[in-house]
Every structure is written in C-alpha cells, then in structure tokens.
Amino acid sequence: MTTRERDPFAGFTSSIVHSDRLSPVEHGSLHKPIHATVAYGYEDANELAAVFQGKKPGYSYGRQVNPTVEALETKLNRMERGVASVCFGTGMAAIGTAIFALLRRGDHLVSSSFLFGNTNSLLNSFSAHGIDVSFVDATDAREIAAAIRPNTKMVFVETIANPRTQIADLKGAGELCAEKGIVYVVDNTMTSPYLFQPTDVGASLVVNSLTKYICGHGNALGGAVTELGNYDWNRFDNIYPEYRGADSTKWGITQIKKKGLRDFGAALGPEAAHHIAVGAETLALRLTQQCRSAQALCEMLDAHPSVARVYYPGLTHHEQHARVAELFRHAGGLFSFELHDSVDTFEFLNALQLVVKSSNLGDNRTLAIPVAHTIYYEMGAERRASMGINDSLIRISTGIEDVDDLLHDFQQALT
Ligand SMILES: *Cc1c(COP(=O)(O)O)cnc(C)c1O
C-alpha cells in the first residue's frame, strides 16, 4: 500500500477523535451537538409514515433514536469493528435488554460463574422467569461444552472477571459456539475495545458498560450492545419475521433495538452520550497509564510481607497469564488482593490517603472497595465462597494518578 492509500484515520484513537466530523455536522462543529429533543417533525405526512415503516432513514421518537446517541454508536462500531451498535442508559440495561429481546421461556443460557455481581443477580431473575441458566467455570471451554443442551441458545462470558480477575477461555468458547450455532456474548467492560476486541475470537455480540473505561471520568452512566457480523441469525429461531431484513447478520441487533429498546425503554440520554463520547477520546491514553500503574502496584504488593495474595493477570503466577499475553494489549486496570490475617482490612482502607473508598471502576481516580462487605454482600457467604471471594479481599481500580504517589499511598497504609 502506498502512503497515499493508507486510511488517515486507521489508528484506534485517530478514528475516535475524528469520528464525528466524518459525517456532516452543522457549522463544522467538531463534536456532535447535544440534540435535546424527544420528537422529530416532518413537513410531509408521507415522509413521516415512510420513516416509521422503515422505508426511509430518519428519526421517529427519542426512546429509540437520537442523533447524539447515534454518533456515539458509530464510534462504538469503529472501536469494536462491529456492524451496528445500540446504546442504553446503563450497562445493566444493555445486558438485560439483549437477553430479554433474544431469549424466551424454555431457552437455556450458559454463563461464566465469574460475573459482575449485578449480572449474576440479573441472570437469576431471568431464571425465575423461565429461562434456564447454568453457571460454569468459563476459564475452560470444556466446562461450557459440558453444559450445552439441545435448547442452549446463548453463551455469556466476561473478559477479565471482577474482582478475582479470572480470564474466560475466550477463544475456546468462540470455537465451540461457532460449531454449535450458539450466540456468543462477550461483556468487554473490563478490557474495553482498546485492550481486546471480541470479534477476534468470533463473538456474536459485545456488551460494554460505557460507565467504566469508555467514559472513564465517572460522570455518566451508559451501556451498549454491538453486533459484530460474525453470526448468521438464520441459525436462531427466535427472530420475529418483521426483523428479518436482507442482511441476516444484523437480525439480532435489529430485534434488540426495535423490540428490546422500544419495549423496555432504557434509552441513553443525549447529554450522557456527549459525556461518554468526549471521555472515549482519551480511552487509549488513560487505560495505558491505568494498566501500567496496576502492574507496578501488584509487583510491589506481591512482594510485601503484609499481603497474602494478589490477583492480577499481569503477574506471571496468575493462572491465565499466558492467555492475557496472547489476547490482550495490556493486563487491565483492575486487581484484587488479600491481606494477611494480622492486618485489619478496614484499618488498611481507612489509612489510604490518595485512594478513594468507592464502588465504581474505570474512573480517573484510583478506587478501593472491600468486596465481601459491599458489592457481594447480598449474595451470601456460600455463593461468595463458590466464587472465591474471601472476607479480606480488596478490589482496586487504578486511576491515572502518578504511579509514585500510588505506590507511596499503599506503602504508608500497609505500615
Ligand atoms: C459495571 C459493569 C456492568 C454494569 O454496568 P452499569 O453501567 O453500571 O450498569 C456490567 N458488566 C461489567 C463487567 C461491569 O463492570
């Protein structure tokens, strides 16, 4: 390829930063404006009808379409190398709506047992509504294979599980789902499309909580589902006739948007979409620093006499360290660790000066939380034990502070 033929926006960050102006924007605005409107008016009633009937592109009602949200969806497509994305008010809304739109009573879903706590709770709710759910150790695709039944319609995994950082057998699950014709959903929140692109392992749909790394600043909630074009929905018998358009790789996302988002209504607002779009411009820069700090802190803690165990995929003793090296750009900005019995978990946390005690992750600030006592409290001791959550487990999400300040804060709090 000559230098002239090279796509000038080929790089990950270049494509995000210039995404808006690649479609016409009023006044040459470099950001897609915040379109604070619910409805869209038409001079000609025939045109209004054509838009509603899907015969003409256009905007119908704010619960399903908004130009500012659409601009963010375009960015997400570029980031995940997908064919279509739909945004939601939160990450939970994205996961819930996708499953609600695609599965029915009597269907079976196989999920990783190492899950974000609220997703675990959500899947249990679906199970109470007649969708069978099996939880398996997804770090080994053979465990997923063993749980597959004739009515299995979906496999759901996360990339790096929070808080213990187990890494699913992403490639093995992709091969299995391709062979069996099962929809393969990857929650990419913990890695974000900068560290890992699930299309590389044959995922059908990607879920992202935009609240975390993609927005990054802890100032807006959002979620998204991206269709990657790898799955032929002809193999899936739950698609209603009205959503079976010409391109069968888009039937799933069409049903999620036209039925799921419309019926459930968990739409992303245009103001939040703007915050997320601006945040996404620095995703690669922030996450590179966050991963670097996580690695440095984990190496320090791993050698510290007061620390019993550190869970971070960037450490060579992590069980899936080789998988990270093969699939991910860096090992992520999240880790957890257990203190020796001689150190009180809460005293340690209270001694931290720079690090904030908070439940979020992917923020620009470094955040710490005692897992068993907070986000995993409701599920009870038995389920916590099955997930490997010890009472002294502390989860850390690294921010973008200077790494020397972070190292110093942890060291002073441990002594
Ligand atoms: C936070 C999170 C979610 C849910 O996202 P919200 O935007 O908080 O609703 C889903 N999956 C993972 C892995 C998460 O970390």
PDB file of C-alpha atoms in Angstrom, residues 99 104-107 109 119-135:
ATOM      1  CA  ILE A  99     -31.310 -11.189  26.754  1.00  0.00           C
ATOM      2  CA  ARG A 104     -37.742 -16.931  25.544  1.00  0.00           C
ATOM      3  CA  ARG A 105     -39.165 -19.179  28.227  1.00  0.00           C
ATOM      4  CA  GLY A 106     -37.672 -22.669  27.894  1.00  0.00           C
ATOM      5  CA  ASP A 107     -34.408 -21.452  26.315  1.00  0.00           C
ATOM      6  CA  LEU A 109     -28.178 -19.893  28.616  1.00  0.00           C
ATOM      7  CA  THR A 119     -25.226  -9.559  36.144  1.00  0.00           C
ATOM      8  CA  ASN A 120     -25.300 -12.620  38.391  1.00  0.00           C
ATOM      9  CA  SER A 121     -28.435 -11.224  40.046  1.00  0.00           C
ATOM     10  CA  LEU A 122     -29.988 -10.368  36.652  1.00  0.00           C
ATOM     11  CA  LEU A 123     -29.438 -13.879  35.284  1.00  0.00           C
ATOM     12  CA  ASN A 124     -31.094 -15.290  38.394  1.00  0.00           C
ATOM     13  CA  SER A 125     -34.096 -13.049  37.678  1.00  0.00           C
ATOM     14  CA  PHE A 126     -34.293 -14.375  34.106  1.00  0.00           C
ATOM     15  CA  SER A 127     -34.100 -17.869  35.525  1.00  0.00           C
ATOM     16  CA  ALA A 128     -37.138 -17.088  37.729  1.00  0.00           C
ATOM     17  CA  HIS A 129     -38.956 -16.037  34.528  1.00  0.00           C
ATOM     18  CA  GLY A 130     -38.404 -19.371  32.811  1.00  0.00           C
ATOM     19  CA  ILE A 131     -35.052 -19.028  31.038  1.00  0.00           C
ATOM     20  CA  ASP A 132     -32.741 -21.790  32.269  1.00  0.00           C
ATOM     21  CA  VAL A 133     -29.297 -20.591  33.298  1.00  0.00           C
ATOM     22  CA  SER A 134     -26.239 -22.757  34.006  1.00  0.00           C
ATOM     23  CA  PHE A 135     -23.214 -21.181  35.696  1.00  0.00           C
TER      24      PHE A 135
END
